[in-house]
PDB file of C-alpha atoms and ligand atoms in Angstrom:
ATOM      1  CA  MET A  17     -85.784  18.973-106.906  1.00 93.00           C
ATOM      2  CA  ARG A  18     -84.749  16.073-104.505  1.00 97.00           C
ATOM      3  CA  LEU A  19     -85.799  17.184-101.359  1.00 98.00           C
ATOM      4  CA  ILE A  20     -85.505  15.636 -97.725  1.00 98.00           C
ATOM      5  CA  ILE A  21     -88.169  16.841 -95.150  1.00 98.00           C
ATOM      6  CA  LEU A  22     -87.169  16.652 -91.441  1.00 98.00           C
ATOM      7  CA  GLY A  23     -89.359  17.373 -88.449  1.00 97.00           C
ATOM      8  CA  ALA A  24     -90.918  15.890 -85.337  1.00 97.00           C
ATOM      9  CA  PRO A  25     -93.939  13.750 -85.566  1.00 96.00           C
ATOM     10  CA  GLY A  26     -96.742  15.812 -86.330  1.00 94.00           C
ATOM     11  CA  ALA A  27     -94.570  18.742 -87.486  1.00 96.00           C
ATOM     12  CA  GLY A  28     -96.536  18.841 -90.704  1.00 95.00           C
ATOM     13  CA  LYS A  29     -93.864  17.070 -93.063  1.00 96.00           C
ATOM     14  CA  GLY A  30     -96.727  15.172 -94.763  1.00 94.00           C
ATOM     15  CA  THR A  31     -99.132  18.187 -95.140  1.00 93.00           C
ATOM     16  CA  GLN A  32     -96.349  20.425 -96.910  1.00 97.00           C
ATOM     17  CA  ALA A  33     -95.063  17.601 -98.831  1.00 97.00           C
ATOM     18  CA  GLU A  34     -98.507  17.067-100.389  1.00 94.00           C
ATOM     19  CA  GLY A  35     -98.470  20.727-101.702  1.00 95.00           C
ATOM     20  CA  LEU A  36     -94.775  20.835-102.828  1.00 97.00           C
ATOM     21  CA  SER A  37     -95.459  17.631-104.843  1.00 97.00           C
ATOM     22  CA  LYS A  38     -98.416  19.041-106.738  1.00 96.00           C
ATOM     23  CA  LYS A  39     -96.055  22.096-107.114  1.00 95.00           C
ATOM     24  CA  PHE A  40     -93.047  20.429-108.772  1.00 95.00           C
ATOM     25  CA  GLY A  41     -94.871  17.407-110.091  1.00 96.00           C
ATOM     26  CA  ILE A  42     -92.725  14.815-108.174  1.00 97.00           C
ATOM     27  CA  PRO A  43     -93.596  11.976-106.015  1.00 98.00           C
ATOM     28  CA  THR A  44     -93.622  12.243-102.050  1.00 97.00           C
ATOM     29  CA  ILE A  45     -92.175   9.049-100.849  1.00 97.00           C
ATOM     30  CA  SER A  46     -93.376   8.628 -97.042  1.00 97.00           C
ATOM     31  CA  THR A  47     -91.840   5.599 -95.442  1.00 96.00           C
ATOM     32  CA  GLY A  48     -94.250   6.061 -92.614  1.00 94.00           C
ATOM     33  CA  GLU A  49     -97.307   5.747 -95.447  1.00 93.00           C
ATOM     34  CA  ILE A  50     -95.482   2.641 -97.032  1.00 94.00           C
ATOM     35  CA  ILE A  51     -95.257   0.925 -93.738  1.00 94.00           C
ATOM     36  CA  ARG A  52     -99.029   1.934 -92.513  1.00 91.00           C
ATOM     37  CA  ASN A  53     -99.918   0.508 -96.112  1.00 91.00           C
ATOM     38  CA  ALA A  54     -98.472  -2.702 -95.397  1.00 93.00           C
ATOM     39  CA  LEU A  55    -100.105  -2.856 -92.012  1.00 90.00           C
ATOM     40  CA  ARG A  56    -103.582  -2.512 -93.665  1.00 87.00           C
ATOM     41  CA  GLN A  57    -102.550  -5.295 -96.316  1.00 91.00           C
ATOM     42  CA  GLY A  58    -101.585  -7.354 -93.587  1.00 92.00           C
ATOM     43  CA  THR A  59     -98.072  -8.052 -95.315  1.00 94.00           C
ATOM     44  CA  GLU A  60     -94.927  -9.523 -93.723  1.00 93.00           C
ATOM     45  CA  LEU A  61     -93.360  -6.093 -93.786  1.00 92.00           C
ATOM     46  CA  GLY A  62     -96.648  -4.698 -91.966  1.00 93.00           C
ATOM     47  CA  LYS A  63     -96.556  -7.535 -89.445  1.00 93.00           C
ATOM     48  CA  GLU A  64     -93.015  -6.950 -88.606  1.00 93.00           C
ATOM     49  CA  ALA A  65     -93.470  -3.183 -88.169  1.00 94.00           C
ATOM     50  CA  LYS A  66     -96.540  -3.351 -85.908  1.00 92.00           C
ATOM     51  CA  GLN A  67     -94.560  -4.040 -83.013  1.00 93.00           C
ATOM     52  CA  TYR A  68     -92.238  -1.013 -83.231  1.00 95.00           C
ATOM     53  CA  ILE A  69     -94.914   1.445 -84.716  1.00 94.00           C
ATOM     54  CA  ASP A  70     -97.411   0.521 -81.895  1.00 91.00           C
ATOM     55  CA  ARG A  71     -94.852   1.451 -79.201  1.00 92.00           C
ATOM     56  CA  GLY A  72     -93.313   4.648 -80.747  1.00 94.00           C
ATOM     57  CA  LEU A  73     -90.490   3.155 -82.010  1.00 96.00           C
ATOM     58  CA  LEU A  74     -88.553   3.155 -85.259  1.00 97.00           C
ATOM     59  CA  VAL A  75     -88.750   0.398 -87.511  1.00 97.00           C
ATOM     60  CA  PRO A  76     -84.973  -1.280 -87.789  1.00 97.00           C
ATOM     61  CA  ASP A  77     -82.692   0.649 -90.262  1.00 97.00           C
ATOM     62  CA  ASP A  78     -82.158  -2.367 -92.652  1.00 95.00           C
ATOM     63  CA  VAL A  79     -85.902  -2.622 -93.434  1.00 95.00           C
ATOM     64  CA  VAL A  80     -86.559   1.062 -94.188  1.00 96.00           C
ATOM     65  CA  ILE A  81     -83.218   1.297 -96.303  1.00 96.00           C
ATOM     66  CA  GLU A  82     -84.480  -1.618 -98.468  1.00 95.00           C
ATOM     67  CA  ILE A  83     -87.977  -0.124 -98.885  1.00 94.00           C
ATOM     68  CA  ILE A  84     -86.139   3.213-100.124  1.00 95.00           C
ATOM     69  CA  LYS A  85     -83.751   1.586-102.414  1.00 95.00           C
ATOM     70  CA  GLU A  86     -86.546  -0.211-104.021  1.00 94.00           C
ATOM     71  CA  ARG A  87     -88.705   2.763-104.216  1.00 95.00           C
ATOM     72  CA  LEU A  88     -86.017   5.591-105.540  1.00 95.00           C
ATOM     73  CA  VAL A  89     -85.297   3.416-108.459  1.00 93.00           C
ATOM     74  CA  GLN A  90     -88.879   3.705-109.837  1.00 95.00           C
ATOM     75  CA  ASP A  91     -89.556   5.532-113.114  1.00 96.00           C
ATOM     76  CA  ASP A  92     -91.659   8.348-111.237  1.00 96.00           C
ATOM     77  CA  CYS A  93     -88.371   9.556-109.225  1.00 96.00           C
ATOM     78  CA  LYS A  94     -86.111  10.185-112.422  1.00 94.00           C
ATOM     79  CA  ASN A  95     -87.298  14.136-112.234  1.00 93.00           C
ATOM     80  CA  GLY A  96     -87.109  14.267-108.299  1.00 96.00           C
ATOM     81  CA  PHE A  97     -88.687  13.145-105.139  1.00 98.00           C
ATOM     82  CA  ILE A  98     -89.694  14.383-101.876  1.00 98.00           C
ATOM     83  CA  LEU A  99     -88.614  12.117 -98.786  1.00 98.00           C
ATOM     84  CA  ASP A 100     -90.863  12.401 -95.931  1.00 98.00           C
ATOM     85  CA  GLY A 101     -89.657  10.499 -92.920  1.00 96.00           C
ATOM     86  CA  PHE A 102     -86.437   9.236 -94.451  1.00 98.00           C
ATOM     87  CA  PRO A 103     -83.707   9.270 -93.197  1.00 98.00           C
ATOM     88  CA  ARG A 104     -84.581   9.199 -89.565  1.00 98.00           C
ATOM     89  CA  THR A 105     -81.354   7.997 -88.295  1.00 98.00           C
ATOM     90  CA  VAL A 106     -77.467   8.590 -88.934  1.00 98.00           C
ATOM     91  CA  PRO A 107     -77.015   5.003 -90.470  1.00 98.00           C
ATOM     92  CA  GLN A 108     -80.119   5.710 -92.593  1.00 98.00           C
ATOM     93  CA  ALA A 109     -78.468   9.096 -94.064  1.00 97.00           C
ATOM     94  CA  ASN A 110     -75.179   7.266 -94.629  1.00 97.00           C
ATOM     95  CA  ALA A 111     -77.083   4.583 -96.330  1.00 97.00           C
ATOM     96  CA  LEU A 112     -78.730   7.201 -98.628  1.00 96.00           C
ATOM     97  CA  ASP A 113     -75.301   8.850 -99.285  1.00 95.00           C
ATOM     98  CA  LYS A 114     -74.191   5.382-100.543  1.00 96.00           C
ATOM     99  CA  MET A 115     -76.953   5.323-102.921  1.00 94.00           C
ATOM    100  CA  ASN A 116     -75.096   7.911-105.072  1.00 88.00           C
ATOM    101  CA  ILE A 117     -78.430  10.299-105.325  1.00 90.00           C
ATOM    102  CA  THR A 118     -77.700  13.895-104.979  1.00 92.00           C
ATOM    103  CA  ILE A 119     -79.921  15.548-102.516  1.00 96.00           C
ATOM    104  CA  ASP A 120     -80.505  19.289-103.631  1.00 97.00           C
ATOM    105  CA  LYS A 121     -82.096  20.342-100.065  1.00 98.00           C
ATOM    106  CA  VAL A 122     -82.934  19.295 -96.473  1.00 98.00           C
ATOM    107  CA  LEU A 123     -85.836  21.085 -95.362  1.00 98.00           C
ATOM    108  CA  SER A 124     -86.622  20.835 -91.470  1.00 98.00           C
ATOM    109  CA  ILE A 125     -89.984  21.992 -90.188  1.00 98.00           C
ATOM    110  CA  GLU A 126     -89.650  23.186 -86.488  1.00 98.00           C
ATOM    111  CA  VAL A 127     -92.584  23.164 -84.173  1.00 97.00           C
ATOM    112  CA  GLU A 128     -92.461  22.935 -80.110  1.00 95.00           C
ATOM    113  CA  ASP A 129     -93.305  19.927 -78.699  1.00 94.00           C
ATOM    114  CA  GLU A 130     -96.585  21.311 -76.755  1.00 92.00           C
ATOM    115  CA  LYS A 131     -97.860  22.393 -80.044  1.00 93.00           C
ATOM    116  CA  ILE A 132     -97.163  18.743 -81.567  1.00 93.00           C
ATOM    117  CA  VAL A 133     -99.210  16.958 -79.000  1.00 90.00           C
ATOM    118  CA  GLU A 134    -102.152  19.520 -79.668  1.00 87.00           C
ATOM    119  CA  ARG A 135    -101.730  18.893 -83.599  1.00 90.00           C
ATOM    120  CA  ILE A 136    -101.605  14.948 -83.165  1.00 93.00           C
ATOM    121  CA  SER A 137    -104.783  14.785 -80.829  1.00 91.00           C
ATOM    122  CA  GLY A 138    -106.648  16.632 -83.674  1.00 93.00           C
ATOM    123  CA  ARG A 139    -105.564  14.564 -86.573  1.00 94.00           C
ATOM    124  CA  ARG A 140    -107.878  12.144 -88.662  1.00 96.00           C
ATOM    125  CA  GLN A 141    -106.717   9.838 -91.142  1.00 94.00           C
ATOM    126  CA  CYS A 142    -108.813   7.922 -93.958  1.00 94.00           C
ATOM    127  CA  SER A 143    -108.896   4.623 -93.197  1.00 91.00           C
ATOM    128  CA  GLN A 144    -109.131   3.840 -96.843  1.00 90.00           C
ATOM    129  CA  CYS A 145    -106.881   6.179 -98.910  1.00 89.00           C
ATOM    130  CA  GLY A 146    -104.709   7.603 -96.244  1.00 88.00           C
ATOM    131  CA  ALA A 147    -105.424  11.286 -96.551  1.00 91.00           C
ATOM    132  CA  THR A 148    -104.784  13.404 -93.563  1.00 91.00           C
ATOM    133  CA  TYR A 149    -107.027  15.955 -91.952  1.00 94.00           C
ATOM    134  CA  HIS A 150    -107.273  17.807 -88.649  1.00 93.00           C
ATOM    135  CA  ILE A 151    -110.721  18.670 -86.641  1.00 94.00           C
ATOM    136  CA  ILE A 152    -109.709  22.351 -86.402  1.00 91.00           C
ATOM    137  CA  TYR A 153    -106.967  23.344 -88.941  1.00 90.00           C
ATOM    138  CA  LYS A 154    -108.014  21.014 -91.847  1.00 92.00           C
ATOM    139  CA  PRO A 155    -111.516  19.788 -91.386  1.00 95.00           C
ATOM    140  CA  SER A 156    -112.954  17.565 -94.086  1.00 97.00           C
ATOM    141  CA  LYS A 157    -116.053  18.904 -95.588  1.00 97.00           C
ATOM    142  CA  VAL A 158    -118.395  16.188 -93.986  1.00 97.00           C
ATOM    143  CA  GLU A 159    -117.318  15.418 -90.335  1.00 95.00           C
ATOM    144  CA  ASN A 160    -115.363  11.962 -90.416  1.00 95.00           C
ATOM    145  CA  VAL A 161    -115.954  11.409 -94.119  1.00 97.00           C
ATOM    146  CA  CYS A 162    -112.930  11.837 -96.435  1.00 97.00           C
ATOM    147  CA  ASP A 163    -113.268  14.271 -99.200  1.00 97.00           C
ATOM    148  CA  THR A 164    -111.252  12.363-101.504  1.00 95.00           C
ATOM    149  CA  CYS A 165    -112.577   9.086-101.326  1.00 97.00           C
ATOM    150  CA  GLY A 166    -115.380   8.902 -99.125  1.00 97.00           C
ATOM    151  CA  GLY A 167    -113.651   6.441 -96.464  1.00 97.00           C
ATOM    152  CA  ASN A 168    -113.986   6.817 -92.784  1.00 97.00           C
ATOM    153  CA  LEU A 169    -111.864   9.196 -90.907  1.00 97.00           C
ATOM    154  CA  ILE A 170    -109.991   7.526 -87.889  1.00 96.00           C
ATOM    155  CA  MET A 171    -107.134   8.265 -85.394  1.00 94.00           C
ATOM    156  CA  ARG A 172    -103.909   6.703 -86.337  1.00 90.00           C
ATOM    157  CA  GLN A 173    -102.943   4.013 -83.662  1.00 87.00           C
ATOM    158  CA  ASP A 174     -99.643   5.584 -82.815  1.00 91.00           C
ATOM    159  CA  ASP A 175    -101.166   8.775 -82.148  1.00 93.00           C
ATOM    160  CA  ALA A 176    -102.218   7.580 -78.772  1.00 91.00           C
ATOM    161  CA  PRO A 177    -100.704  10.282 -76.358  1.00 90.00           C
ATOM    162  CA  GLU A 178     -98.555   8.026 -74.537  1.00 89.00           C
ATOM    163  CA  THR A 179     -97.310   6.775 -77.743  1.00 92.00           C
ATOM    164  CA  VAL A 180     -96.582  10.392 -79.234  1.00 94.00           C
ATOM    165  CA  GLU A 181     -94.476  10.968 -75.981  1.00 93.00           C
ATOM    166  CA  ASN A 182     -92.195   8.003 -77.071  1.00 94.00           C
ATOM    167  CA  ARG A 183     -92.178   9.188 -80.682  1.00 95.00           C
ATOM    168  CA  LEU A 184     -91.077  12.710 -79.485  1.00 96.00           C
ATOM    169  CA  LYS A 185     -88.371  11.199 -77.538  1.00 96.00           C
ATOM    170  CA  VAL A 186     -87.209   9.084 -80.328  1.00 97.00           C
ATOM    171  CA  TYR A 187     -87.285  11.861 -82.696  1.00 97.00           C
ATOM    172  CA  HIS A 188     -85.214  14.113 -80.347  1.00 97.00           C
ATOM    173  CA  GLU A 189     -82.626  11.384 -79.702  1.00 98.00           C
ATOM    174  CA  GLN A 190     -82.219   9.732 -83.052  1.00 98.00           C
ATOM    175  CA  THR A 191     -83.580  11.994 -85.943  1.00 98.00           C
ATOM    176  CA  GLU A 192     -82.660  15.586 -84.943  1.00 97.00           C
ATOM    177  CA  PRO A 193     -78.918  15.003 -84.975  1.00 98.00           C
ATOM    178  CA  LEU A 194     -79.579  14.759 -88.840  1.00 98.00           C
ATOM    179  CA  LYS A 195     -79.814  18.537 -88.702  1.00 98.00           C
ATOM    180  CA  ASP A 196     -76.421  18.583 -87.981  1.00 98.00           C
ATOM    181  CA  PHE A 197     -75.320  15.937 -90.272  1.00 98.00           C
ATOM    182  CA  TYR A 198     -76.793  17.931 -93.214  1.00 98.00           C
ATOM    183  CA  ALA A 199     -75.799  21.324 -91.919  1.00 98.00           C
ATOM    184  CA  LYS A 200     -72.191  20.109 -92.201  1.00 98.00           C
ATOM    185  CA  LYS A 201     -73.136  19.245 -95.934  1.00 97.00           C
ATOM    186  CA  ASP A 202     -74.525  22.957 -96.382  1.00 98.00           C
ATOM    187  CA  LEU A 203     -78.009  21.224 -97.355  1.00 98.00           C
ATOM    188  CA  LEU A 204     -80.023  22.327 -94.539  1.00 98.00           C
ATOM    189  CA  THR A 205     -82.711  24.967 -94.517  1.00 98.00           C
ATOM    190  CA  VAL A 206     -85.216  25.688 -91.810  1.00 98.00           C
ATOM    191  CA  ALA A 207     -88.952  26.568 -91.832  1.00 98.00           C
ATOM    192  CA  PHE A 208     -90.847  27.436 -88.474  1.00 97.00           C
ATOM    193  CA  GLY A 209     -94.222  25.814 -88.501  1.00 96.00           C
ATOM    194  CA  GLN A 210     -97.066  28.353 -87.919  1.00 95.00           C
ATOM    195  CA  GLU A 211    -100.536  28.103 -86.542  1.00 90.00           C
ATOM    196  CA  GLU A 212    -102.161  27.883 -89.969  1.00 90.00           C
ATOM    197  CA  VAL A 213    -101.321  25.374 -92.775  1.00 92.00           C
ATOM    198  CA  SER A 214    -101.123  28.196 -95.529  1.00 94.00           C
ATOM    199  CA  ASP A 215     -98.668  30.060 -93.198  1.00 96.00           C
ATOM    200  CA  THR A 216     -96.350  27.503 -92.763  1.00 97.00           C
ATOM    201  CA  THR A 217     -96.416  26.866 -96.469  1.00 97.00           C
ATOM    202  CA  GLU A 218     -95.371  30.589 -97.086  1.00 97.00           C
ATOM    203  CA  GLU A 219     -92.386  29.710 -94.580  1.00 98.00           C
ATOM    204  CA  VAL A 220     -91.553  26.558 -96.563  1.00 98.00           C
ATOM    205  CA  TYR A 221     -91.404  28.298 -99.753  1.00 97.00           C
ATOM    206  CA  LYS A 222     -89.227  31.230 -98.412  1.00 97.00           C
ATOM    207  CA  ALA A 223     -86.859  28.525 -96.961  1.00 98.00           C
ATOM    208  CA  LEU A 224     -86.667  26.730-100.141  1.00 97.00           C
ATOM    209  CA  GLY A 225     -86.218  29.802-102.258  1.00 95.00           C
ATOM    210  CA  VAL A 226     -89.458  29.316-104.523  1.00 92.00           C
ATOM    211  CA  GLU A 227     -92.319  31.456-105.282  1.00 84.00           C
TER     212      GLU A 227
HETATM  213  P1  AP5 B 303     -94.165   8.711 -90.126  1.00 76.66           P
HETATM  214  O1  AP5 B 303     -95.688   8.412 -90.735  1.00 76.66           O
HETATM  215  O2  AP5 B 303     -93.306   9.334 -90.905  1.00 76.66           O
HETATM  216  O3  AP5 B 303     -94.799   9.582 -88.936  1.00 76.66           O
HETATM  217  P2  AP5 B 303     -94.230  10.865 -88.128  1.00 76.66           P
HETATM  218  O4  AP5 B 303     -92.709  11.303 -88.475  1.00 76.66           O
HETATM  219  O5  AP5 B 303     -94.196  10.592 -86.660  1.00 76.66           O
HETATM  220  O6  AP5 B 303     -95.031  12.078 -88.776  1.00 76.66           O
HETATM  221  P3  AP5 B 303     -96.444  12.186 -88.877  1.00 76.66           P
HETATM  222  O7  AP5 B 303     -97.100  11.634 -90.082  1.00 76.66           O
HETATM  223  O8  AP5 B 303     -97.100  11.849 -87.499  1.00 76.66           O
HETATM  224  O9  AP5 B 303     -96.541  13.641 -89.069  1.00 76.66           O
HETATM  225  P4  AP5 B 303     -96.367  14.786 -89.991  1.00 76.66           P
HETATM  226  O10 AP5 B 303     -95.093  15.598 -89.693  1.00 76.66           O
HETATM  227  O11 AP5 B 303     -96.150  14.061 -91.272  1.00 76.66           O
HETATM  228  O12 AP5 B 303     -97.436  15.692 -89.728  1.00 76.66           O
HETATM  229  P5  AP5 B 303     -98.768  15.872 -90.466  1.00 76.66           P
HETATM  230  O13 AP5 B 303     -98.626  16.753 -91.849  1.00 76.66           O
HETATM  231  O14 AP5 B 303     -99.545  14.781 -90.568  1.00 76.66           O
HETATM  232  O15 AP5 B 303     -93.780   7.276 -89.372  1.00 76.66           O
HETATM  233  C1  AP5 B 303     -94.742   6.635 -88.351  1.00 76.66           C
HETATM  234  C2  AP5 B 303     -93.983   5.445 -87.947  1.00 76.66           C
HETATM  235  O16 AP5 B 303     -93.364   4.674 -89.011  1.00 76.66           O
HETATM  236  C3  AP5 B 303     -92.612   5.711 -87.161  1.00 76.66           C
HETATM  237  O17 AP5 B 303     -92.927   6.072 -85.688  1.00 76.66           O
HETATM  238  C4  AP5 B 303     -91.766   4.817 -87.223  1.00 76.66           C
HETATM  239  O18 AP5 B 303     -92.208   3.516 -86.417  1.00 76.66           O
HETATM  240  C5  AP5 B 303     -91.992   4.101 -88.475  1.00 76.66           C
HETATM  241  N1  AP5 B 303     -91.196   4.785 -89.774  1.00 76.66           N
HETATM  242  C6  AP5 B 303     -91.316   5.690 -90.726  1.00 76.66           C
HETATM  243  N2  AP5 B 303     -90.244   6.065 -91.276  1.00 76.66           N
HETATM  244  C7  AP5 B 303     -89.438   5.273 -90.772  1.00 76.66           C
HETATM  245  C8  AP5 B 303     -87.728   5.370 -90.757  1.00 76.66           C
HETATM  246  N3  AP5 B 303     -87.251   5.943 -91.801  1.00 76.66           N
HETATM  247  N4  AP5 B 303     -87.026   4.591 -90.099  1.00 76.66           N
HETATM  248  C9  AP5 B 303     -87.760   3.943 -89.149  1.00 76.66           C
HETATM  249  N5  AP5 B 303     -88.994   3.880 -88.817  1.00 76.66           N
HETATM  250  C10 AP5 B 303     -89.773   4.799 -89.670  1.00 76.66           C
HETATM  251  O19 AP5 B 303     -99.501  16.875 -89.656  1.00 76.66           O
HETATM  252  C11 AP5 B 303    -100.156  16.523 -88.370  1.00 76.66           C
HETATM  253  C12 AP5 B 303    -101.549  17.135 -88.107  1.00 76.66           C
HETATM  254  O20 AP5 B 303    -101.573  18.683 -87.904  1.00 76.66           O
HETATM  255  C13 AP5 B 303    -102.475  16.957 -89.253  1.00 76.66           C
HETATM  256  O21 AP5 B 303    -103.698  16.672 -88.716  1.00 76.66           O
HETATM  257  C14 AP5 B 303    -102.379  18.327 -90.054  1.00 76.66           C
HETATM  258  O22 AP5 B 303    -103.506  18.583 -90.724  1.00 76.66           O
HETATM  259  C15 AP5 B 303    -102.222  19.248 -89.008  1.00 76.66           C
HETATM  260  N6  AP5 B 303    -101.189  20.502 -89.516  1.00 76.66           N
HETATM  261  C16 AP5 B 303    -100.177  20.286 -90.248  1.00 76.66           C
HETATM  262  N7  AP5 B 303     -99.633  21.631 -90.311  1.00 76.66           N
HETATM  263  C17 AP5 B 303    -100.223  22.335 -89.753  1.00 76.66           C
HETATM  264  C18 AP5 B 303    -100.075  23.773 -89.410  1.00 76.66           C
HETATM  265  N8  AP5 B 303     -99.479  24.678 -89.904  1.00 76.66           N
HETATM  266  N9  AP5 B 303    -101.035  24.399 -88.521  1.00 76.66           N
HETATM  267  C19 AP5 B 303    -102.096  23.526 -87.790  1.00 76.66           C
HETATM  268  N10 AP5 B 303    -102.264  22.290 -88.058  1.00 76.66           N
HETATM  269  C20 AP5 B 303    -101.185  21.892 -88.998  1.00 76.66           C
END
């Protein structure tokens, strides 16, 4: 399975990718996570990306395309992968086409903007391993402590309300046109995000035609 997941910020791409990754035994490649790791480690990529992420803007196409090119040739991608957060612009989708990789499906998770704001305000992320929680919908066992590694749970810097507003605007302007791009290639399938994570997972399975 070579799958692309599209969706607005906070639509649940990462949450659904985590389950699908386990189910199919394939890696999730999240450009957002790769960039956040670079930020945590203070690398050149992290320093360059920070100025964009903090404003809710996209990192330049050439930077992310290079990240993906290097990542997709690694051994663990041989039997498939899930792309979470890439492509995000038409030039990125064209670049992926040129890599000569056959994509099997493109899943778009649809959630209304108002819901997104509520979801993102409750999201917490582990400062050490990056695991994601929600204070209501996916709470950690111990408040503010990561179930996996015991790290501190914090709010992502780009989850501040004014940044989220910008991220949504950027999504509608630059990423949403990809739905048309992939519909024309007959690859697009849609799942509507539900109130509970498990109900969304059911919709995702239906959309992908898996049990
Ligand atoms: P990225 O990390 O990709 O952020 P995003 O697309 O904005 O998506 P999020 O990670 O915010 O949300 P998600 O859809 O994964 O939702 P989640 O599962 O966490 O990118 C960050 C930044 O990096 C970008 O702004 C950009 O600057 C840069 N970047 C990355 N890729 C790039 C690219 N290709 N080109 C250029 N720049 C790039 O869920 C959200 C919350 O809701 C969680 O708390 C979760 O627990 C909860 N939740 C999930 N599902 C449900 C449900 N069904 N019901 C209730 N709660 C739920």
